[in-house]
mmCIF file of C-alpha atoms in Angstrom:
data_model
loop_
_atom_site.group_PDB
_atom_site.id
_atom_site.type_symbol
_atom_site.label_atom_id
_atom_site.label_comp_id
_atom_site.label_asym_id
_atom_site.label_seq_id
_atom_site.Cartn_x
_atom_site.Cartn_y
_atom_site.Cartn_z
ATOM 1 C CA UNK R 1 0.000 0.000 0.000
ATOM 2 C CA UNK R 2 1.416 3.339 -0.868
ATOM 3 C CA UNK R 3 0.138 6.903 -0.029
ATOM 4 C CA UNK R 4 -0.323 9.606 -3.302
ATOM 5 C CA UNK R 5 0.978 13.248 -2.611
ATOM 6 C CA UNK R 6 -2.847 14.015 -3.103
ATOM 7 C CA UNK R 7 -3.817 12.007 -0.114
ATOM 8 C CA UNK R 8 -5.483 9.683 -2.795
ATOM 9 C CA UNK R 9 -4.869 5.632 -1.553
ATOM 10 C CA UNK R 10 -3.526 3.267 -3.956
ATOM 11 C CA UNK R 11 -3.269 -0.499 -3.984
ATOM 12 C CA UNK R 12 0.578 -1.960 -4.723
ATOM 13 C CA UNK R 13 -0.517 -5.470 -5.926
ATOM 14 C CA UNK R 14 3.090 -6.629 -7.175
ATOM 15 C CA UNK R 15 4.505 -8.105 -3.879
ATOM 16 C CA UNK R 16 0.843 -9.875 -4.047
ATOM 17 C CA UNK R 17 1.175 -11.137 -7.230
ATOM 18 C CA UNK R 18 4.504 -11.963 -6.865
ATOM 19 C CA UNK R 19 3.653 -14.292 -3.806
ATOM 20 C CA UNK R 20 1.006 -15.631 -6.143
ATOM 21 C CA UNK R 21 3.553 -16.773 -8.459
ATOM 22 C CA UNK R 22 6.027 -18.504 -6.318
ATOM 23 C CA UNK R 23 3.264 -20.324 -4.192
ATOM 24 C CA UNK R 24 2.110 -21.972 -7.831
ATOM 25 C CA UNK R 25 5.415 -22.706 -8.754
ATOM 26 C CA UNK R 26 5.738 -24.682 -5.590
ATOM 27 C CA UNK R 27 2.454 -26.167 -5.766
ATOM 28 C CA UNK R 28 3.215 -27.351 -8.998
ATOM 29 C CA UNK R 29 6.706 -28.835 -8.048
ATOM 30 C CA UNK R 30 5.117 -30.334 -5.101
ATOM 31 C CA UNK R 31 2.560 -32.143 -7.624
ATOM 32 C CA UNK R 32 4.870 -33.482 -10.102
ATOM 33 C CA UNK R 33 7.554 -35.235 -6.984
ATOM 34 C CA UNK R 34 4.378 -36.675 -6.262
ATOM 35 C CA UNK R 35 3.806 -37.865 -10.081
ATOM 36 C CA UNK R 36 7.421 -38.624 -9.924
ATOM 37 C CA UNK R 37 7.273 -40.854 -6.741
ATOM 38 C CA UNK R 38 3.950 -42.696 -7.871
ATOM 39 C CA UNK R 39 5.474 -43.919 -11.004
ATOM 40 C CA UNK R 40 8.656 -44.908 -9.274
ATOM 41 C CA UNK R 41 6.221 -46.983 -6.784
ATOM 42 C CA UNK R 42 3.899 -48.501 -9.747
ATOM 43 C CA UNK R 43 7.628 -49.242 -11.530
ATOM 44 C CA UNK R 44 8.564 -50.803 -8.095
ATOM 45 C CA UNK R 45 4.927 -52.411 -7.791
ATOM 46 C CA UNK R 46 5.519 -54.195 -10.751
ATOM 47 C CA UNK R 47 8.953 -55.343 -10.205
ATOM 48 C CA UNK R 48 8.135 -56.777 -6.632
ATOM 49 C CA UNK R 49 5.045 -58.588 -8.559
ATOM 50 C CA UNK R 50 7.341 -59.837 -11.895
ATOM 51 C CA UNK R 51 9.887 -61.026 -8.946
ATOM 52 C CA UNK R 52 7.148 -62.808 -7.116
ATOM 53 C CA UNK R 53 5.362 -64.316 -10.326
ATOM 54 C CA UNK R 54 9.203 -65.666 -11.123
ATOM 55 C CA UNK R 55 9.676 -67.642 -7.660
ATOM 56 C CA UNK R 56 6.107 -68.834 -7.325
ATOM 57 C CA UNK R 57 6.785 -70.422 -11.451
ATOM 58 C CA UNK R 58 10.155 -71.810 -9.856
ATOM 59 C CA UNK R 59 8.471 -73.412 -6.623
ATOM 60 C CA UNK R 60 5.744 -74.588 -8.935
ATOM 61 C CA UNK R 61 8.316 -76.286 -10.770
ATOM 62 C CA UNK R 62 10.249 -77.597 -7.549
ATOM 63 C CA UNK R 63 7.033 -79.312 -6.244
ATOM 64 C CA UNK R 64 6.370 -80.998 -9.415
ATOM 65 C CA UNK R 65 9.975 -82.217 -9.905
ATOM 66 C CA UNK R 66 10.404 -83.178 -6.340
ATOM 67 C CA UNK R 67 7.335 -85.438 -6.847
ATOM 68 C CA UNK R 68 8.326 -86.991 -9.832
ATOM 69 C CA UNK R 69 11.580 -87.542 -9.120
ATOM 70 C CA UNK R 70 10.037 -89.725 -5.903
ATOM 71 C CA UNK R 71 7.500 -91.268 -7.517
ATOM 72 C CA UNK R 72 9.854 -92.646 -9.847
ATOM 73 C CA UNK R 73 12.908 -93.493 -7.088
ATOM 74 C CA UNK R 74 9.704 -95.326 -5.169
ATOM 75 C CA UNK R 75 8.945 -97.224 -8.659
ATOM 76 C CA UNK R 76 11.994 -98.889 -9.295
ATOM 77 C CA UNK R 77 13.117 -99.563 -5.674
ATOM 78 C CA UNK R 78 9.691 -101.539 -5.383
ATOM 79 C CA UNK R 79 10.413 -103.738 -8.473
ATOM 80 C CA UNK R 80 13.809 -103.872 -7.622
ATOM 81 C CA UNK R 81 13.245 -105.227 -3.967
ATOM 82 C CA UNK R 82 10.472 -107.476 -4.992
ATOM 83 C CA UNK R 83 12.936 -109.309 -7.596
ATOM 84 C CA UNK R 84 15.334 -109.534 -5.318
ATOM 85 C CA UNK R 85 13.580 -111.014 -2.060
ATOM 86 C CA UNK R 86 10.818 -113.310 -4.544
ATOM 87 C CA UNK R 87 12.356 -113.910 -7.681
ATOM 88 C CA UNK R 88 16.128 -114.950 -6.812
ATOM 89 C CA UNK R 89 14.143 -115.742 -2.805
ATOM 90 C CA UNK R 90 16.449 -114.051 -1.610
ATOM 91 C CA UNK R 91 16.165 -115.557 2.631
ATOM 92 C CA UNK R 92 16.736 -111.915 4.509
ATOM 93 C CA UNK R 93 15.037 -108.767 4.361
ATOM 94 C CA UNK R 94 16.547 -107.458 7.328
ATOM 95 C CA UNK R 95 20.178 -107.835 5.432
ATOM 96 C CA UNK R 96 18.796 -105.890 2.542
ATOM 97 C CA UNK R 97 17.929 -103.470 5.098
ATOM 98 C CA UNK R 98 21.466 -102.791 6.044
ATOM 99 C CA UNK R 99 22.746 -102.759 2.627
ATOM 100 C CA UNK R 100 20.602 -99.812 1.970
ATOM 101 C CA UNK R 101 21.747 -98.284 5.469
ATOM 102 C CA UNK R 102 25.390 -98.845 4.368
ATOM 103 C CA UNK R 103 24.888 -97.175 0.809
ATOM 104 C CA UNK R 104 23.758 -94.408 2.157
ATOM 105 C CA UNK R 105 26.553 -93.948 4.560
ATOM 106 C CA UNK R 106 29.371 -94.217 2.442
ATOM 107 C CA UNK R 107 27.451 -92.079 0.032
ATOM 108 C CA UNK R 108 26.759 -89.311 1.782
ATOM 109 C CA UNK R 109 30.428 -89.573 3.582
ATOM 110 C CA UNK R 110 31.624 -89.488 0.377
ATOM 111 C CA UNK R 111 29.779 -86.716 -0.875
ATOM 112 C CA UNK R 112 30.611 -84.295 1.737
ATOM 113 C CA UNK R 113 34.903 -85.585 1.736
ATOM 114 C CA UNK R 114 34.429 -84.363 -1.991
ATOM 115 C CA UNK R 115 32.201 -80.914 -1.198
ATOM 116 C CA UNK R 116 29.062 -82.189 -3.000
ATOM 117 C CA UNK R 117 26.787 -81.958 0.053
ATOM 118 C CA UNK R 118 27.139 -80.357 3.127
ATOM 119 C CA UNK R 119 25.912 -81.068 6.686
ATOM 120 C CA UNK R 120 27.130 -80.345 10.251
ATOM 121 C CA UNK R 121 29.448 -82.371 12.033
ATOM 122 C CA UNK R 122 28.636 -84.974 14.430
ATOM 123 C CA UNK R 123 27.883 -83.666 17.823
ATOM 124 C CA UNK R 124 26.351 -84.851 21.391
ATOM 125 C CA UNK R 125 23.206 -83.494 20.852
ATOM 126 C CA UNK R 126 22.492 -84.432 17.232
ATOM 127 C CA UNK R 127 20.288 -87.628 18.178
ATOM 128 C CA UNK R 128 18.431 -85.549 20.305
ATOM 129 C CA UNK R 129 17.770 -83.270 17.481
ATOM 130 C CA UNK R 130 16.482 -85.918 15.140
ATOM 131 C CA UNK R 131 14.892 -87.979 17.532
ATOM 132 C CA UNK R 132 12.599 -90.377 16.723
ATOM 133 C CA UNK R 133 13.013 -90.288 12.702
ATOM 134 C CA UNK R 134 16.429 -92.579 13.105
ATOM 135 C CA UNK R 135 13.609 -95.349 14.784
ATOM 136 C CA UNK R 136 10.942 -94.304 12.422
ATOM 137 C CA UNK R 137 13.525 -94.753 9.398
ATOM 138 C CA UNK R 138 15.041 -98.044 10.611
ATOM 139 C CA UNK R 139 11.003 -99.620 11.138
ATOM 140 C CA UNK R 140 9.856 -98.419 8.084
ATOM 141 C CA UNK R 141 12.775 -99.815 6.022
ATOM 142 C CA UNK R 142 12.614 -102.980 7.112
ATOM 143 C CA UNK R 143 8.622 -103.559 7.999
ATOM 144 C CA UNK R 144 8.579 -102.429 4.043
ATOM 145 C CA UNK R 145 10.921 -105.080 3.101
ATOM 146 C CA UNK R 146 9.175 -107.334 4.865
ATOM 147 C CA UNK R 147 5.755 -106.538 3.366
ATOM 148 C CA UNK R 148 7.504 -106.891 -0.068
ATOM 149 C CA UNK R 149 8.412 -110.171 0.234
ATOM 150 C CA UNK R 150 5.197 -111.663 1.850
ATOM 151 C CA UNK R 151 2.823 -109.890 -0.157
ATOM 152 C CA UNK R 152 2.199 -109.914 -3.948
ATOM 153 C CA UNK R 153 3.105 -106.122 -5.308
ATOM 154 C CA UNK R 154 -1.232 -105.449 -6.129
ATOM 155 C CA UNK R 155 -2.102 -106.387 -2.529
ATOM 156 C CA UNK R 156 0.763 -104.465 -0.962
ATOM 157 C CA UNK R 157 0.098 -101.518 -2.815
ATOM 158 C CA UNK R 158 -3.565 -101.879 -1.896
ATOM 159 C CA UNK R 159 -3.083 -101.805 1.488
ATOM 160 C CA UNK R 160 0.088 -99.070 1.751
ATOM 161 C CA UNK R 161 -2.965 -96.487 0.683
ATOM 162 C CA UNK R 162 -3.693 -97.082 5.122
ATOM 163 C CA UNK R 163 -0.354 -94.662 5.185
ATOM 164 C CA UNK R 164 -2.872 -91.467 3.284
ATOM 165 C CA UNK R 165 -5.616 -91.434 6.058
ATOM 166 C CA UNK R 166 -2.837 -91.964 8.430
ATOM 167 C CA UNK R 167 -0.235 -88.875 7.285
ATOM 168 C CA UNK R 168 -3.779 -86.002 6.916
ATOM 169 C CA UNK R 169 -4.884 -86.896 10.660
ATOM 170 C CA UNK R 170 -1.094 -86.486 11.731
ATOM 171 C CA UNK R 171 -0.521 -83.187 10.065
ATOM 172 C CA UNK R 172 -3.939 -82.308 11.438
ATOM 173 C CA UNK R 173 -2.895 -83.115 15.285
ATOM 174 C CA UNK R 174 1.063 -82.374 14.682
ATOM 175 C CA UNK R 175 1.317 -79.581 12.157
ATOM 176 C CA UNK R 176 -2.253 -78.468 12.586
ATOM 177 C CA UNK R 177 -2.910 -78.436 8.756
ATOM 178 C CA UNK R 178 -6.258 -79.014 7.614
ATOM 179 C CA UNK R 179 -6.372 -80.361 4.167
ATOM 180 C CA UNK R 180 -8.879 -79.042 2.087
ATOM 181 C CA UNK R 181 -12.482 -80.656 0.981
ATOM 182 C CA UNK R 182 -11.675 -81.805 -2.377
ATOM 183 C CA UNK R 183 -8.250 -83.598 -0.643
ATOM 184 C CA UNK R 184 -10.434 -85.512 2.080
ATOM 185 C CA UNK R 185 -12.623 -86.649 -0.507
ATOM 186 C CA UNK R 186 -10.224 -87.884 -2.692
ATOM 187 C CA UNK R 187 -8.593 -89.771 0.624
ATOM 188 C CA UNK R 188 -11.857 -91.322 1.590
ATOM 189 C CA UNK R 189 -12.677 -92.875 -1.812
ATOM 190 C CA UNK R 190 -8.757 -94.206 -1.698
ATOM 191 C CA UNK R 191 -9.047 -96.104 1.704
ATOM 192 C CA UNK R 192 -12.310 -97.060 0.454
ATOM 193 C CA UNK R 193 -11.219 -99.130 -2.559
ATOM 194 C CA UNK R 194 -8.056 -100.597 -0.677
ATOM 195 C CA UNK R 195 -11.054 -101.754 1.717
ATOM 196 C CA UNK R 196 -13.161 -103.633 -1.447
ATOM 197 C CA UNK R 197 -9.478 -104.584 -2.833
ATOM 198 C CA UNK R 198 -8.651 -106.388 0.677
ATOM 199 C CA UNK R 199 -11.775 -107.942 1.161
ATOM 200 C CA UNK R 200 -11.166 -110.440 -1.734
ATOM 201 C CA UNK R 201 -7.609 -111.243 -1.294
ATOM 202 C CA UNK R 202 -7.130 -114.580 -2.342
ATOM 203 C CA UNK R 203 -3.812 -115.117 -1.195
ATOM 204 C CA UNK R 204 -4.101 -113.950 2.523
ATOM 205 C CA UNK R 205 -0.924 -113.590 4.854
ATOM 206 C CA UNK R 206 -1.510 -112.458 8.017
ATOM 207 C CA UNK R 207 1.936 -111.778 8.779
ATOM 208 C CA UNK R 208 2.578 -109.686 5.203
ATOM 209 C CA UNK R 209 -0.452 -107.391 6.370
ATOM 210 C CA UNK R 210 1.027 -106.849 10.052
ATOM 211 C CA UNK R 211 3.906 -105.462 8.245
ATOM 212 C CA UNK R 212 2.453 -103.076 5.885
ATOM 213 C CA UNK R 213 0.305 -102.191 8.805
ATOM 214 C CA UNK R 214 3.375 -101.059 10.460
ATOM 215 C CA UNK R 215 4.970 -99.634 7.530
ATOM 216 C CA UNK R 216 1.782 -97.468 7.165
ATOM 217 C CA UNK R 217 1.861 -96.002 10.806
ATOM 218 C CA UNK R 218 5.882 -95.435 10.337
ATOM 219 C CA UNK R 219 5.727 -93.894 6.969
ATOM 220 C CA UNK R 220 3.189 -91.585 8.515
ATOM 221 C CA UNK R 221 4.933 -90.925 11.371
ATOM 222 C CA UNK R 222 8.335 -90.224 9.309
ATOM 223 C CA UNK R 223 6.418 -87.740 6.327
ATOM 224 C CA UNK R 224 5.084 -85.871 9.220
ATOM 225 C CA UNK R 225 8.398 -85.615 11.866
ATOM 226 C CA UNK R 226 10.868 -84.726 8.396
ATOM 227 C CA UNK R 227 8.485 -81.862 7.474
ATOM 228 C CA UNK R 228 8.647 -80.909 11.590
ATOM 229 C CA UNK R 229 12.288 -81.240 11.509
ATOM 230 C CA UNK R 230 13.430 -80.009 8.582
ATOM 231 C CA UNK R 231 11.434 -76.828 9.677
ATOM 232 C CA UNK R 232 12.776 -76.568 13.138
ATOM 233 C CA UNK R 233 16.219 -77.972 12.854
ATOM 234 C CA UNK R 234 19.876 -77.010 11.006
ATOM 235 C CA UNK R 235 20.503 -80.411 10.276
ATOM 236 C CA UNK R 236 19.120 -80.229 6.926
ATOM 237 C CA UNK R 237 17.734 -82.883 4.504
ATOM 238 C CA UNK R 238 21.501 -84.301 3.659
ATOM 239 C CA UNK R 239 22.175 -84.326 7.548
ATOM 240 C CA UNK R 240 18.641 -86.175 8.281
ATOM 241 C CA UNK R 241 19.798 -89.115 5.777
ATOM 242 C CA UNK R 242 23.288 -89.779 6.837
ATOM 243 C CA UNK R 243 22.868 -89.436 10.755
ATOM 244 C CA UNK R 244 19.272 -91.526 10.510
ATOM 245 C CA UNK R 245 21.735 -94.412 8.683
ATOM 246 C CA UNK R 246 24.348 -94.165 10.769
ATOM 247 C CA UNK R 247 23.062 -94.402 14.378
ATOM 248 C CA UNK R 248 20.951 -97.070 13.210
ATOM 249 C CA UNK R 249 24.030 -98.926 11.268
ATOM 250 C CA UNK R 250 25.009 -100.804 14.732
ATOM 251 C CA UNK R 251 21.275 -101.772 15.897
ATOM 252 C CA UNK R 252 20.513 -103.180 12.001
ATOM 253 C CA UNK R 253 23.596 -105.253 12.402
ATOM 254 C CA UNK R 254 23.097 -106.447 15.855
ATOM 255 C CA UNK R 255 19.373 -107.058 14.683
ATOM 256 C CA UNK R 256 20.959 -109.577 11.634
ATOM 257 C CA UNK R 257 22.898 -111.414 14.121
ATOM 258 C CA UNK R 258 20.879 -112.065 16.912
ATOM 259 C CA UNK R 259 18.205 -113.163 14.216
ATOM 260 C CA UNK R 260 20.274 -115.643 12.060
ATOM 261 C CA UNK R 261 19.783 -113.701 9.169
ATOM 262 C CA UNK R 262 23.251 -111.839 8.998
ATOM 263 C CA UNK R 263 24.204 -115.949 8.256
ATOM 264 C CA UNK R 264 21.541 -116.973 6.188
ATOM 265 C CA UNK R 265 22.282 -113.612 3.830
ATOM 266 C CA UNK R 266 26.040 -114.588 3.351
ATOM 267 C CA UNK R 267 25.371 -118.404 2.629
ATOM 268 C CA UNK R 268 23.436 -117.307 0.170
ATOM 269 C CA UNK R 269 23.769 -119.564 -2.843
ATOM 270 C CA UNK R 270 23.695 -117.189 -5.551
ATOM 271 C CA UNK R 271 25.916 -114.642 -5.183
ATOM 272 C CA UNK R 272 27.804 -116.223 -7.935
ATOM 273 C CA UNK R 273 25.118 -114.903 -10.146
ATOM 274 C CA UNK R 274 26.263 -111.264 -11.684
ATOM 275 C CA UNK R 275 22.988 -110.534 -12.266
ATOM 276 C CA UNK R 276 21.706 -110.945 -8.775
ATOM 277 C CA UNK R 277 24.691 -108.984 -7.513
ATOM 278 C CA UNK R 278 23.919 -106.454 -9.695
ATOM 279 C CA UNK R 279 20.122 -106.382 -8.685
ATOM 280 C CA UNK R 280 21.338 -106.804 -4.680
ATOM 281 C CA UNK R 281 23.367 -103.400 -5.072
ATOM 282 C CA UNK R 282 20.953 -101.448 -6.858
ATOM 283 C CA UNK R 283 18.595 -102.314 -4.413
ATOM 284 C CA UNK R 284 20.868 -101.077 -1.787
ATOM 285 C CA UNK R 285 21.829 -97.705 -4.032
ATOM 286 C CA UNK R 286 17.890 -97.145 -4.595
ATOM 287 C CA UNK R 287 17.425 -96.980 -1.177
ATOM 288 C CA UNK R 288 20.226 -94.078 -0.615
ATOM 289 C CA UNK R 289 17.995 -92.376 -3.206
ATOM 290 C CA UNK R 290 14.778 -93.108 -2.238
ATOM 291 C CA UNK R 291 15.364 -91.505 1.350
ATOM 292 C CA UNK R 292 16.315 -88.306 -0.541
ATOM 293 C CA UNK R 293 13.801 -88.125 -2.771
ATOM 294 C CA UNK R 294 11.131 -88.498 0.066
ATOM 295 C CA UNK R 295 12.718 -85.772 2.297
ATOM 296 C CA UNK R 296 13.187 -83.469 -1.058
ATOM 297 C CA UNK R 297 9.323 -84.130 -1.864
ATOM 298 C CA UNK R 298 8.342 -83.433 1.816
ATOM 299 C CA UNK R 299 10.643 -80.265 1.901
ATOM 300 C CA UNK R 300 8.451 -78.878 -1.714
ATOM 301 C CA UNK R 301 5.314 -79.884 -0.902
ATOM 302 C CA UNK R 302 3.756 -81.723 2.225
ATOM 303 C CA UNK R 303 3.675 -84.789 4.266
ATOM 304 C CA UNK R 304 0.354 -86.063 2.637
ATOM 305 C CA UNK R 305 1.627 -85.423 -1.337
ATOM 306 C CA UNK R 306 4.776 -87.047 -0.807
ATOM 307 C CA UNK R 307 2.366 -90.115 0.981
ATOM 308 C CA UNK R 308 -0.255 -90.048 -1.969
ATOM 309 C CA UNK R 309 2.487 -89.640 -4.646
ATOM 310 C CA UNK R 310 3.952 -92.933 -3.228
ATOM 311 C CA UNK R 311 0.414 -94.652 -3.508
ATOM 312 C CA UNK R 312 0.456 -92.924 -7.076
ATOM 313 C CA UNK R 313 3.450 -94.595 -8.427
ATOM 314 C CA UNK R 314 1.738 -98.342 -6.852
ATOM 315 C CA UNK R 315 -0.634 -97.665 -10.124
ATOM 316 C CA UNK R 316 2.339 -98.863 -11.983
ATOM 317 C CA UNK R 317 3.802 -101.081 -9.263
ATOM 318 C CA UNK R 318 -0.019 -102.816 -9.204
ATOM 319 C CA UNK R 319 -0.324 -103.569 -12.627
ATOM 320 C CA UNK R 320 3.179 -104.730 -13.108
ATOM 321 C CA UNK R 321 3.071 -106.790 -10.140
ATOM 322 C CA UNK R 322 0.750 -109.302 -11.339
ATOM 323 C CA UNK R 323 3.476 -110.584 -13.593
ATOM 324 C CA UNK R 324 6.474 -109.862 -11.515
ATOM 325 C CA UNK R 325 7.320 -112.331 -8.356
ATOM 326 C CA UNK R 326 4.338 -114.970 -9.881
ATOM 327 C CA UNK R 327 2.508 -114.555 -6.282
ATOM 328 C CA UNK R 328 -0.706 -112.749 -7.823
ATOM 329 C CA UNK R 329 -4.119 -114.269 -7.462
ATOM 330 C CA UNK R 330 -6.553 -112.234 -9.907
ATOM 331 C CA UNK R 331 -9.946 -111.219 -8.422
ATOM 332 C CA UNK R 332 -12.458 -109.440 -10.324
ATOM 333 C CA UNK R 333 -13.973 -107.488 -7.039
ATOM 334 C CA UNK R 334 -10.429 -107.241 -6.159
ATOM 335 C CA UNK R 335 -9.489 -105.712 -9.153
ATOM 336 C CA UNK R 336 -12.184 -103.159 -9.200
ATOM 337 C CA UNK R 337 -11.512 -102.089 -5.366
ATOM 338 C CA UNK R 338 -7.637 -101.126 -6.577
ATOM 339 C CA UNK R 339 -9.496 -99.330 -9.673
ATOM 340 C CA UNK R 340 -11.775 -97.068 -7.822
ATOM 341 C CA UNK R 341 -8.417 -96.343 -5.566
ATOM 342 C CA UNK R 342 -6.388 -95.651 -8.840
ATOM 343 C CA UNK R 343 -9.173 -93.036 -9.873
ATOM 344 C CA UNK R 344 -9.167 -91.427 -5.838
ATOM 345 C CA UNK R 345 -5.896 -90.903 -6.381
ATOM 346 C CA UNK R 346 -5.682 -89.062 -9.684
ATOM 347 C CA UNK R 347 -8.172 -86.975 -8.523
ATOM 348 C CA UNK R 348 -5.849 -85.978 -5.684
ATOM 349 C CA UNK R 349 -3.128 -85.110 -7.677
ATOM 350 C CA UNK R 350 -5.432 -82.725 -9.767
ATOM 351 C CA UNK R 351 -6.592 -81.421 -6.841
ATOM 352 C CA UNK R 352 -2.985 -80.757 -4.897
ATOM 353 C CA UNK R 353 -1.089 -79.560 -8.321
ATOM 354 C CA UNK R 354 -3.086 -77.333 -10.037
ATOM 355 C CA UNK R 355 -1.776 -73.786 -10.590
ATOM 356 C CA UNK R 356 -3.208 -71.556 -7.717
ATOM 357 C CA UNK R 357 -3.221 -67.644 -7.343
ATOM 358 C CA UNK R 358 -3.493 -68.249 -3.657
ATOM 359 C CA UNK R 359 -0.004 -69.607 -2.321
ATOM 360 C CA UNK R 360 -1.424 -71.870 0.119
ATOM 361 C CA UNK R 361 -5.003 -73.167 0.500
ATOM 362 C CA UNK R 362 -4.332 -74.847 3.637
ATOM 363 C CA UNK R 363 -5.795 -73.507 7.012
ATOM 364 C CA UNK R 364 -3.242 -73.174 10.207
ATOM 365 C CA UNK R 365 -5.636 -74.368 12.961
ATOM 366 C CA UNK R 366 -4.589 -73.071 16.777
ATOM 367 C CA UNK R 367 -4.412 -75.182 18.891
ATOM 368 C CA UNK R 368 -6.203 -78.889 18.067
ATOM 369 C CA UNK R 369 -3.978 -81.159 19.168
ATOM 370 C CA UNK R 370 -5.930 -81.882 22.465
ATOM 371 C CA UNK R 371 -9.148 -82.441 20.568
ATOM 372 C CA UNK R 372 -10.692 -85.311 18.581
ATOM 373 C CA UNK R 373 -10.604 -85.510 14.541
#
């Protein structure tokens, strides 16, 4: 404001429009860092989702492989063994047993003398950690052999489907997972035709069906405590397999002595035959393989797909078994039982490996491991 030598009052509007001017000018800036910054975010947006659209595609891909490659290690270590123990009648499962323990010793050993794997050193507390999957390993290996050789490969695979309803109402009460509606199904109409498949089994052994009883519970029992440990502990899935063979190494041994079989196994009259040598150490090199393929598939997916995907591969073992080992009696009601179960299955694996925008469809329960399933 400015005063005329007339005493007439004028208006000085520069400094005003001069404020004006500057306060757009800022406004302006202010509105274009905040263009600026948005597109930096959306840019940033998009690289986060491109990154996370990359390692969902390369766990996709880890699941499937990791059940493949199991399915197929579970394949030929079931033909293999059955040769073996009913073909050549070979007398001792239990020996077979600690070939496979010894493989995967000297293996692993080897493997971590020449830096292929790597696992922590022996120390006092490492059975502690692991404890009870060197017990749950040791049962299952040789409960499994045993079923093997008393059973013909249909009915055994027939009955190892028990291990499915087993593993879901472990990871329910252990891991408090609850498997989805579609999975349960699919498990239901599984145990249901290994129920019509047993009911006409023709060539009944009560002693072959205690042991894939007890293979059932342990393989359970072992999907279940790997996934726990492998979670939980800095062992690793290298460390699991070569300190699960090695503390149970001495007990195996003692096992084949105090039994008679650790003689009956070397008098063996046909160790003379290259073939059945060959066969005997494959068997025993399957095994190593076998154990890391199951840990691998549990590590990628879950206790209950690396279970079902074992009963998946017995659609192969099934049908091939009723000309392999000669100890198949063909039932029709028997057959359809181990059809409907074939079907259950397939369904499952639809179910668990279809691509999903939702990472995991599984509900964490909790607290239900006081309550009833």
């Amino acid at each position: 404001m400015s005063m005329s030598r007339g005493g007439n009052t004028t208006l000085d509007l520069q400094p005003l429009l001069a404020e004006s001017d500057v306060g757009n000018r800022e406004q302006e800036e202010k509105m274009g860092g905040l263009a600026d910054r948005a597109s930096l975010l959306n840019g940033s947006g998009s690289k986060e989702l491109s990154h996370r659209e990359r390692e969902d595609s390369a766990l996709f891909v880890k699941k499937i492989g990791s059940a493949l490659f199991y399915g197929l290690s579970s394949f030929m270590i079931t033909v293999v063994n059955k040769t073996v123990l009913t073909s050549y009648h070979f007398p001792s499962f239990l020996f077979l047993s600690l070939g496979q323990l010894t493989a995967s010793i000297v293996v692993l050993g080897m493997g971590k003398r020449l830096k292929l794997v790597n696992f922590p050193p022996l120390q006092r507390n490492t059975f502690a950690k692991i404890f009870p999957l060197p017990l749950i390993f040791l049962g299952n290996m040789m409960f499994g052999l045993g079923g093997t050789k008393t059973l013909s490969l249909p009915m055994f695979a027939a009955l190892r489907r028990f291990s499915i309803l087993m593993t879901m109402l472990l990871e329910l009460k252990i891991l408090g997972l609850r498997p989805s509606n579609a999975v349960q199904v699919s498990v239901y109409a599984m145990i249901g035709g290994a129920l019509l498949a047993a009911s006409d089994d023709l060539s009944f052994n009560m002693r072959g069906y205690i042991y894939v009883m007890i293979t059932n519970a342990l393989t359970a029992s072992n999907g279940v405590y790997v996934k726990k440990k492998l979670d939980t502990s800095e062992i690793g899935k290298y460390g699991l397999m070569y300190y699960n063979s090695l503390f149970m190494f001495l007990p195996a041994l003692a096992l084949n002595y105090v039994t008679g079989d650790l003689d009956q196994a070397l008098n063996f009259g046909q160790w003379n035959d290259s073939v059945f040598v060959l066969q005997f150490l494959l068997s025993c090199v399957m095994g190593f393989i076998l154990s890391y393929s199951t840990i691998l598939c549990t590590q990628f997916n879950s206790a209950l797909t690396t279970t079902i995907v074992g009963c998946l591969k017995n659609i192969c073992v099934t049908y091939l078994g009723m000309f392999i080992g000669g100890d198949y009696v063909f039932s029709w009601l028997n057959c359809i039982g181990i059809n409907i179960s074939v079907l259950a299955s397939l369904l499952y694996t639809y179910v668990t490996f279809r691509r999903k925008r939702a990472p995991d469809k599984q509900d964490h329960l909790p607290s239900t491991r006081g309550e009833n399933v």
